[in-house]
Amino acid sequence: MDILDKYELKEWWNTALTPAQREQISRDYQPMGYPSGERYLYAKLVGKSYGDTGKCCLLDVLACVAKDDAKGIISDKTEQAVKEALSQPKRNYIDIHLALAGLIKYHYRLRNDQAHYEKAKEFCLLQISISSKLVKKFRHPEKPKELKRLHKLTGMTHPYYDEPQILPSHTGYKQLAIILEKEGDLDGALELSQKALEQGWSDDYEKRIAKLVTKIAKRK
């Protein structure tokens, strides 16, 4: 069983993409630490751990690697996977969050097409709607079982797992605030930026808030 089998993507992979597209993606997709020249997508899984990411994130990365029409095909599949993941009682929010960031960037790059512009906003709102569920997960990453056992035996600690971490950038908050500001909704952009700052996401929200407050005051 390879990773495509693991996430039940093999049939889709073989029917939705052409042989040339599959060749390009499998050749260019080389995760860090994997031997150069080997096709990771087709490698047999032997007790491998994939951490906090899953099917949604895998598809998002494949979309980034893909070229031309294949990028859109895989992005559509990523969107489908995200919606399926959100419908499940047990959800991998980190996997969903990361895939949504990729979808936002993909559609916003094509924003001259109104359909893509609206999709970008839709996915910003969706990512924002689950943001509160990600704060604890990013601040306090779950320690791998093997490391837990080692630290219990040795009394050692790890700065990444045993100390609160700084939250990363949040694509949905940042991009939607930019969109609203460009559309003239300064109050909406300000409210979003304040909420992002309150939750603790990175991105110099203090400067953005100060700029928006000044623009609102000038408008009045």
PDB file of N, CA, C and O in Angstrom, residues 66-125:
ATOM      1  N   ALA A  66       1.929  20.490  -8.913  1.00  0.00           N
ATOM      2  CA  ALA A  66       1.362  20.294 -10.254  1.00  0.00           C
ATOM      3  C   ALA A  66       1.489  21.542 -11.130  1.00  0.00           C
ATOM      4  O   ALA A  66       1.590  22.661 -10.636  1.00  0.00           O
ATOM      5  N   LYS A  67       1.457  21.319 -12.429  1.00  0.00           N
ATOM      6  CA  LYS A  67       1.553  22.412 -13.396  1.00  0.00           C
ATOM      7  C   LYS A  67       0.307  22.465 -14.274  1.00  0.00           C
ATOM      8  O   LYS A  67      -0.397  21.485 -14.451  1.00  0.00           O
ATOM      9  N   ASP A  68       0.051  23.664 -14.793  1.00  0.00           N
ATOM     10  CA  ASP A  68      -1.010  23.883 -15.778  1.00  0.00           C
ATOM     11  C   ASP A  68      -2.372  23.359 -15.300  1.00  0.00           C
ATOM     12  O   ASP A  68      -2.762  23.612 -14.170  1.00  0.00           O
ATOM     13  N   ASP A  69      -3.077  22.608 -16.150  1.00  0.00           N
ATOM     14  CA  ASP A  69      -4.442  22.174 -15.832  1.00  0.00           C
ATOM     15  C   ASP A  69      -4.507  21.250 -14.619  1.00  0.00           C
ATOM     16  O   ASP A  69      -5.520  21.219 -13.919  1.00  0.00           O
ATOM     17  N   ALA A  70      -3.444  20.507 -14.379  1.00  0.00           N
ATOM     18  CA  ALA A  70      -3.447  19.572 -13.255  1.00  0.00           C
ATOM     19  C   ALA A  70      -3.600  20.302 -11.928  1.00  0.00           C
ATOM     20  O   ALA A  70      -4.193  19.771 -10.979  1.00  0.00           O
ATOM     21  N   LYS A  71      -3.093  21.523 -11.838  1.00  0.00           N
ATOM     22  CA  LYS A  71      -3.195  22.300 -10.604  1.00  0.00           C
ATOM     23  C   LYS A  71      -4.661  22.533 -10.245  1.00  0.00           C
ATOM     24  O   LYS A  71      -5.072  22.395  -9.086  1.00  0.00           O
ATOM     25  N   GLY A  72      -5.479  22.891 -11.238  1.00  0.00           N
ATOM     26  CA  GLY A  72      -6.898  23.115 -10.991  1.00  0.00           C
ATOM     27  C   GLY A  72      -7.630  21.833 -10.640  1.00  0.00           C
ATOM     28  O   GLY A  72      -8.517  21.828  -9.777  1.00  0.00           O
ATOM     29  N   ILE A  73      -7.271  20.744 -11.303  1.00  0.00           N
ATOM     30  CA  ILE A  73      -7.910  19.447 -11.037  1.00  0.00           C
ATOM     31  C   ILE A  73      -7.673  19.024  -9.589  1.00  0.00           C
ATOM     32  O   ILE A  73      -8.587  18.604  -8.882  1.00  0.00           O
ATOM     33  N   ILE A  74      -6.431  19.175  -9.135  1.00  0.00           N
ATOM     34  CA  ILE A  74      -6.099  18.753  -7.772  1.00  0.00           C
ATOM     35  C   ILE A  74      -6.673  19.729  -6.748  1.00  0.00           C
ATOM     36  O   ILE A  74      -7.096  19.316  -5.659  1.00  0.00           O
ATOM     37  N   SER A  75      -6.736  21.002  -7.077  1.00  0.00           N
ATOM     38  CA  SER A  75      -7.343  21.973  -6.159  1.00  0.00           C
ATOM     39  C   SER A  75      -8.822  21.662  -5.946  1.00  0.00           C
ATOM     40  O   SER A  75      -9.339  21.776  -4.828  1.00  0.00           O
ATOM     41  N   ASP A  76      -9.501  21.272  -7.014  1.00  0.00           N
ATOM     42  CA  ASP A  76     -10.916  20.872  -6.885  1.00  0.00           C
ATOM     43  C   ASP A  76     -11.049  19.654  -5.966  1.00  0.00           C
ATOM     44  O   ASP A  76     -11.971  19.578  -5.149  1.00  0.00           O
ATOM     45  N   LYS A  77     -10.130  18.711  -6.102  1.00  0.00           N
ATOM     46  CA  LYS A  77     -10.152  17.520  -5.247  1.00  0.00           C
ATOM     47  C   LYS A  77      -9.837  17.893  -3.796  1.00  0.00           C
ATOM     48  O   LYS A  77     -10.408  17.316  -2.856  1.00  0.00           O
ATOM     49  N   THR A  78      -8.950  18.852  -3.613  1.00  0.00           N
ATOM     50  CA  THR A  78      -8.619  19.316  -2.261  1.00  0.00           C
ATOM     51  C   THR A  78      -9.846  19.933  -1.604  1.00  0.00           C
ATOM     52  O   THR A  78     -10.138  19.675  -0.428  1.00  0.00           O
ATOM     53  N   GLU A  79     -10.571  20.760  -2.354  1.00  0.00           N
ATOM     54  CA  GLU A  79     -11.794  21.368  -1.830  1.00  0.00           C
ATOM     55  C   GLU A  79     -12.791  20.287  -1.411  1.00  0.00           C
ATOM     56  O   GLU A  79     -13.399  20.377  -0.332  1.00  0.00           O
ATOM     57  N   GLN A  80     -12.955  19.283  -2.230  1.00  0.00           N
ATOM     58  CA  GLN A  80     -13.869  18.183  -1.912  1.00  0.00           C
ATOM     59  C   GLN A  80     -13.420  17.468  -0.640  1.00  0.00           C
ATOM     60  O   GLN A  80     -14.238  17.154   0.240  1.00  0.00           O
ATOM     61  N   ALA A  81     -12.110  17.218  -0.522  1.00  0.00           N
ATOM     62  CA  ALA A  81     -11.578  16.522   0.652  1.00  0.00           C
ATOM     63  C   ALA A  81     -11.768  17.333   1.923  1.00  0.00           C
ATOM     64  O   ALA A  81     -12.076  16.791   2.989  1.00  0.00           O
ATOM     65  N   VAL A  82     -11.598  18.658   1.820  1.00  0.00           N
ATOM     66  CA  VAL A  82     -11.792  19.538   2.976  1.00  0.00           C
ATOM     67  C   VAL A  82     -13.236  19.488   3.456  1.00  0.00           C
ATOM     68  O   VAL A  82     -13.512  19.369   4.665  1.00  0.00           O
ATOM     69  N   LYS A  83     -14.172  19.561   2.518  1.00  0.00           N
ATOM     70  CA  LYS A  83     -15.585  19.535   2.897  1.00  0.00           C
ATOM     71  C   LYS A  83     -15.976  18.183   3.497  1.00  0.00           C
ATOM     72  O   LYS A  83     -16.777  18.119   4.437  1.00  0.00           O
ATOM     73  N   GLU A  84     -15.413  17.115   2.954  1.00  0.00           N
ATOM     74  CA  GLU A  84     -15.662  15.794   3.519  1.00  0.00           C
ATOM     75  C   GLU A  84     -15.095  15.694   4.933  1.00  0.00           C
ATOM     76  O   GLU A  84     -15.726  15.146   5.846  1.00  0.00           O
ATOM     77  N   ALA A  85     -13.894  16.237   5.125  1.00  0.00           N
ATOM     78  CA  ALA A  85     -13.247  16.189   6.440  1.00  0.00           C
ATOM     79  C   ALA A  85     -14.041  16.973   7.481  1.00  0.00           C
ATOM     80  O   ALA A  85     -14.164  16.555   8.636  1.00  0.00           O
ATOM     81  N   LEU A  86     -14.604  18.099   7.064  1.00  0.00           N
ATOM     82  CA  LEU A  86     -15.391  18.917   7.984  1.00  0.00           C
ATOM     83  C   LEU A  86     -16.718  18.263   8.343  1.00  0.00           C
ATOM     84  O   LEU A  86     -17.326  18.609   9.359  1.00  0.00           O
ATOM     85  N   SER A  87     -17.174  17.333   7.525  1.00  0.00           N
ATOM     86  CA  SER A  87     -18.445  16.661   7.792  1.00  0.00           C
ATOM     87  C   SER A  87     -18.283  15.469   8.740  1.00  0.00           C
ATOM     88  O   SER A  87     -19.270  14.901   9.195  1.00  0.00           O
ATOM     89  N   GLN A  88     -17.025  15.106   9.031  1.00  0.00           N
ATOM     90  CA  GLN A  88     -16.770  13.948   9.883  1.00  0.00           C
ATOM     91  C   GLN A  88     -16.866  14.325  11.362  1.00  0.00           C
ATOM     92  O   GLN A  88     -16.527  15.454  11.739  1.00  0.00           O
ATOM     93  N   PRO A  89     -17.314  13.400  12.216  1.00  0.00           N
ATOM     94  CA  PRO A  89     -17.402  13.701  13.646  1.00  0.00           C
ATOM     95  C   PRO A  89     -16.032  13.946  14.280  1.00  0.00           C
ATOM     96  O   PRO A  89     -15.893  14.767  15.180  1.00  0.00           O
ATOM     97  N   LYS A  90     -15.006  13.222  13.797  1.00  0.00           N
ATOM     98  CA  LYS A  90     -13.644  13.425  14.284  1.00  0.00           C
ATOM     99  C   LYS A  90     -12.861  14.126  13.183  1.00  0.00           C
ATOM    100  O   LYS A  90     -12.666  13.575  12.100  1.00  0.00           O
ATOM    101  N   ARG A  91     -12.414  15.352  13.468  1.00  0.00           N
ATOM    102  CA  ARG A  91     -11.791  16.168  12.420  1.00  0.00           C
ATOM    103  C   ARG A  91     -10.328  16.465  12.735  1.00  0.00           C
ATOM    104  O   ARG A  91      -9.988  16.788  13.870  1.00  0.00           O
ATOM    105  N   ASN A  92      -9.503  16.393  11.708  1.00  0.00           N
ATOM    106  CA  ASN A  92      -8.099  16.773  11.827  1.00  0.00           C
ATOM    107  C   ASN A  92      -8.011  18.249  11.426  1.00  0.00           C
ATOM    108  O   ASN A  92      -7.845  18.587  10.253  1.00  0.00           O
ATOM    109  N   TYR A  93      -8.130  19.137  12.417  1.00  0.00           N
ATOM    110  CA  TYR A  93      -8.218  20.557  12.116  1.00  0.00           C
ATOM    111  C   TYR A  93      -6.926  21.144  11.551  1.00  0.00           C
ATOM    112  O   TYR A  93      -6.968  22.072  10.745  1.00  0.00           O
ATOM    113  N   ILE A  94      -5.791  20.616  11.941  1.00  0.00           N
ATOM    114  CA  ILE A  94      -4.532  21.115  11.379  1.00  0.00           C
ATOM    115  C   ILE A  94      -4.457  20.781   9.897  1.00  0.00           C
ATOM    116  O   ILE A  94      -4.084  21.623   9.063  1.00  0.00           O
ATOM    117  N   ASP A  95      -4.824  19.567   9.546  1.00  0.00           N
ATOM    118  CA  ASP A  95      -4.835  19.147   8.142  1.00  0.00           C
ATOM    119  C   ASP A  95      -5.768  20.045   7.315  1.00  0.00           C
ATOM    120  O   ASP A  95      -5.407  20.513   6.233  1.00  0.00           O
ATOM    121  N   ILE A  96      -6.945  20.300   7.849  1.00  0.00           N
ATOM    122  CA  ILE A  96      -7.933  21.147   7.160  1.00  0.00           C
ATOM    123  C   ILE A  96      -7.430  22.584   7.042  1.00  0.00           C
ATOM    124  O   ILE A  96      -7.512  23.209   5.981  1.00  0.00           O
ATOM    125  N   HIS A  97      -6.897  23.105   8.129  1.00  0.00           N
ATOM    126  CA  HIS A  97      -6.387  24.483   8.171  1.00  0.00           C
ATOM    127  C   HIS A  97      -5.305  24.711   7.113  1.00  0.00           C
ATOM    128  O   HIS A  97      -5.338  25.698   6.369  1.00  0.00           O
ATOM    129  N   LEU A  98      -4.344  23.801   7.042  1.00  0.00           N
ATOM    130  CA  LEU A  98      -3.244  23.958   6.093  1.00  0.00           C
ATOM    131  C   LEU A  98      -3.733  23.861   4.648  1.00  0.00           C
ATOM    132  O   LEU A  98      -3.267  24.610   3.766  1.00  0.00           O
ATOM    133  N   ALA A  99      -4.658  22.952   4.389  1.00  0.00           N
ATOM    134  CA  ALA A  99      -5.194  22.815   3.030  1.00  0.00           C
ATOM    135  C   ALA A  99      -5.983  24.059   2.628  1.00  0.00           C
ATOM    136  O   ALA A  99      -5.911  24.506   1.473  1.00  0.00           O
ATOM    137  N   LEU A 100      -6.724  24.633   3.568  1.00  0.00           N
ATOM    138  CA  LEU A 100      -7.485  25.848   3.276  1.00  0.00           C
ATOM    139  C   LEU A 100      -6.554  27.010   2.932  1.00  0.00           C
ATOM    140  O   LEU A 100      -6.863  27.823   2.058  1.00  0.00           O
ATOM    141  N   ALA A 101      -5.413  27.083   3.600  1.00  0.00           N
ATOM    142  CA  ALA A 101      -4.443  28.138   3.277  1.00  0.00           C
ATOM    143  C   ALA A 101      -4.001  28.021   1.820  1.00  0.00           C
ATOM    144  O   ALA A 101      -3.907  29.024   1.102  1.00  0.00           O
ATOM    145  N   GLY A 102      -3.764  26.797   1.376  1.00  0.00           N
ATOM    146  CA  GLY A 102      -3.376  26.576  -0.013  1.00  0.00           C
ATOM    147  C   GLY A 102      -4.477  26.930  -0.989  1.00  0.00           C
ATOM    148  O   GLY A 102      -4.226  27.525  -2.045  1.00  0.00           O
ATOM    149  N   LEU A 103      -5.711  26.597  -0.648  1.00  0.00           N
ATOM    150  CA  LEU A 103      -6.845  26.922  -1.515  1.00  0.00           C
ATOM    151  C   LEU A 103      -7.049  28.430  -1.627  1.00  0.00           C
ATOM    152  O   LEU A 103      -7.359  28.951  -2.705  1.00  0.00           O
ATOM    153  N   ILE A 104      -6.884  29.132  -0.519  1.00  0.00           N
ATOM    154  CA  ILE A 104      -7.023  30.599  -0.538  1.00  0.00           C
ATOM    155  C   ILE A 104      -5.991  31.207  -1.488  1.00  0.00           C
ATOM    156  O   ILE A 104      -6.324  32.049  -2.330  1.00  0.00           O
ATOM    157  N   LYS A 105      -4.755  30.775  -1.351  1.00  0.00           N
ATOM    158  CA  LYS A 105      -3.686  31.322  -2.197  1.00  0.00           C
ATOM    159  C   LYS A 105      -3.919  30.995  -3.667  1.00  0.00           C
ATOM    160  O   LYS A 105      -3.706  31.850  -4.546  1.00  0.00           O
ATOM    161  N   TYR A 106      -4.356  29.774  -3.934  1.00  0.00           N
ATOM    162  CA  TYR A 106      -4.615  29.362  -5.321  1.00  0.00           C
ATOM    163  C   TYR A 106      -5.689  30.231  -5.962  1.00  0.00           C
ATOM    164  O   TYR A 106      -5.496  30.770  -7.063  1.00  0.00           O
ATOM    165  N   HIS A 107      -6.815  30.388  -5.293  1.00  0.00           N
ATOM    166  CA  HIS A 107      -7.917  31.147  -5.881  1.00  0.00           C
ATOM    167  C   HIS A 107      -7.639  32.653  -5.917  1.00  0.00           C
ATOM    168  O   HIS A 107      -8.054  33.332  -6.866  1.00  0.00           O
ATOM    169  N   TYR A 108      -6.918  33.163  -4.928  1.00  0.00           N
ATOM    170  CA  TYR A 108      -6.647  34.600  -4.937  1.00  0.00           C
ATOM    171  C   TYR A 108      -5.682  34.978  -6.063  1.00  0.00           C
ATOM    172  O   TYR A 108      -5.778  36.070  -6.619  1.00  0.00           O
ATOM    173  N   ARG A 109      -4.774  34.091  -6.413  1.00  0.00           N
ATOM    174  CA  ARG A 109      -3.885  34.365  -7.552  1.00  0.00           C
ATOM    175  C   ARG A 109      -4.676  34.519  -8.839  1.00  0.00           C
ATOM    176  O   ARG A 109      -4.243  35.207  -9.777  1.00  0.00           O
ATOM    177  N   LEU A 110      -5.864  33.888  -8.901  1.00  0.00           N
ATOM    178  CA  LEU A 110      -6.710  33.945 -10.099  1.00  0.00           C
ATOM    179  C   LEU A 110      -7.892  34.892  -9.901  1.00  0.00           C
ATOM    180  O   LEU A 110      -8.925  34.757 -10.536  1.00  0.00           O
ATOM    181  N   ARG A 111      -7.730  35.872  -9.022  1.00  0.00           N
ATOM    182  CA  ARG A 111      -8.834  36.740  -8.601  1.00  0.00           C
ATOM    183  C   ARG A 111      -9.427  37.602  -9.700  1.00  0.00           C
ATOM    184  O   ARG A 111     -10.515  38.156  -9.522  1.00  0.00           O
ATOM    185  N   ASN A 112      -8.744  37.733 -10.825  1.00  0.00           N
ATOM    186  CA  ASN A 112      -9.336  38.501 -11.933  1.00  0.00           C
ATOM    187  C   ASN A 112     -10.587  37.820 -12.475  1.00  0.00           C
ATOM    188  O   ASN A 112     -11.413  38.461 -13.129  1.00  0.00           O
ATOM    189  N   ASP A 113     -10.699  36.522 -12.225  1.00  0.00           N
ATOM    190  CA  ASP A 113     -11.917  35.776 -12.528  1.00  0.00           C
ATOM    191  C   ASP A 113     -12.804  35.855 -11.283  1.00  0.00           C
ATOM    192  O   ASP A 113     -12.408  35.418 -10.194  1.00  0.00           O
ATOM    193  N   GLN A 114     -14.008  36.403 -11.437  1.00  0.00           N
ATOM    194  CA  GLN A 114     -14.878  36.636 -10.288  1.00  0.00           C
ATOM    195  C   GLN A 114     -15.172  35.366  -9.497  1.00  0.00           C
ATOM    196  O   GLN A 114     -15.276  35.391  -8.258  1.00  0.00           O
ATOM    197  N   ALA A 115     -15.300  34.243 -10.190  1.00  0.00           N
ATOM    198  CA  ALA A 115     -15.587  32.979  -9.512  1.00  0.00           C
ATOM    199  C   ALA A 115     -14.454  32.609  -8.556  1.00  0.00           C
ATOM    200  O   ALA A 115     -14.695  32.165  -7.423  1.00  0.00           O
ATOM    201  N   HIS A 116     -13.221  32.801  -8.999  1.00  0.00           N
ATOM    202  CA  HIS A 116     -12.070  32.510  -8.142  1.00  0.00           C
ATOM    203  C   HIS A 116     -11.989  33.518  -6.993  1.00  0.00           C
ATOM    204  O   HIS A 116     -11.626  33.154  -5.868  1.00  0.00           O
ATOM    205  N   TYR A 117     -12.327  34.760  -7.276  1.00  0.00           N
ATOM    206  CA  TYR A 117     -12.317  35.806  -6.245  1.00  0.00           C
ATOM    207  C   TYR A 117     -13.288  35.449  -5.120  1.00  0.00           C
ATOM    208  O   TYR A 117     -12.957  35.547  -3.932  1.00  0.00           O
ATOM    209  N   GLU A 118     -14.475  35.000  -5.487  1.00  0.00           N
ATOM    210  CA  GLU A 118     -15.477  34.627  -4.489  1.00  0.00           C
ATOM    211  C   GLU A 118     -15.052  33.378  -3.725  1.00  0.00           C
ATOM    212  O   GLU A 118     -15.312  33.245  -2.524  1.00  0.00           O
ATOM    213  N   LYS A 119     -14.400  32.440  -4.424  1.00  0.00           N
ATOM    214  CA  LYS A 119     -13.898  31.238  -3.765  1.00  0.00           C
ATOM    215  C   LYS A 119     -12.846  31.599  -2.716  1.00  0.00           C
ATOM    216  O   LYS A 119     -12.815  31.020  -1.619  1.00  0.00           O
ATOM    217  N   ALA A 120     -11.966  32.531  -3.074  1.00  0.00           N
ATOM    218  CA  ALA A 120     -10.930  32.956  -2.129  1.00  0.00           C
ATOM    219  C   ALA A 120     -11.573  33.487  -0.852  1.00  0.00           C
ATOM    220  O   ALA A 120     -11.153  33.143   0.262  1.00  0.00           O
ATOM    221  N   LYS A 121     -12.597  34.311  -0.989  1.00  0.00           N
ATOM    222  CA  LYS A 121     -13.282  34.859   0.183  1.00  0.00           C
ATOM    223  C   LYS A 121     -13.994  33.755   0.968  1.00  0.00           C
ATOM    224  O   LYS A 121     -13.993  33.754   2.212  1.00  0.00           O
ATOM    225  N   GLU A 122     -14.608  32.837   0.250  1.00  0.00           N
ATOM    226  CA  GLU A 122     -15.313  31.728   0.909  1.00  0.00           C
ATOM    227  C   GLU A 122     -14.364  30.908   1.780  1.00  0.00           C
ATOM    228  O   GLU A 122     -14.685  30.572   2.930  1.00  0.00           O
ATOM    229  N   PHE A 123     -13.177  30.602   1.248  1.00  0.00           N
ATOM    230  CA  PHE A 123     -12.241  29.783   1.999  1.00  0.00           C
ATOM    231  C   PHE A 123     -11.579  30.568   3.129  1.00  0.00           C
ATOM    232  O   PHE A 123     -11.188  29.975   4.146  1.00  0.00           O
ATOM    233  N   CYS A 124     -11.427  31.887   2.960  1.00  0.00           N
ATOM    234  CA  CYS A 124     -10.953  32.717   4.073  1.00  0.00           C
ATOM    235  C   CYS A 124     -11.922  32.598   5.244  1.00  0.00           C
ATOM    236  O   CYS A 124     -11.516  32.376   6.395  1.00  0.00           O
ATOM    237  N   LEU A 125     -13.200  32.761   4.957  1.00  0.00           N
ATOM    238  CA  LEU A 125     -14.219  32.689   6.009  1.00  0.00           C
ATOM    239  C   LEU A 125     -14.256  31.303   6.649  1.00  0.00           C
ATOM    240  O   LEU A 125     -14.430  31.181   7.868  1.00  0.00           O
TER     241      LEU A 125
END
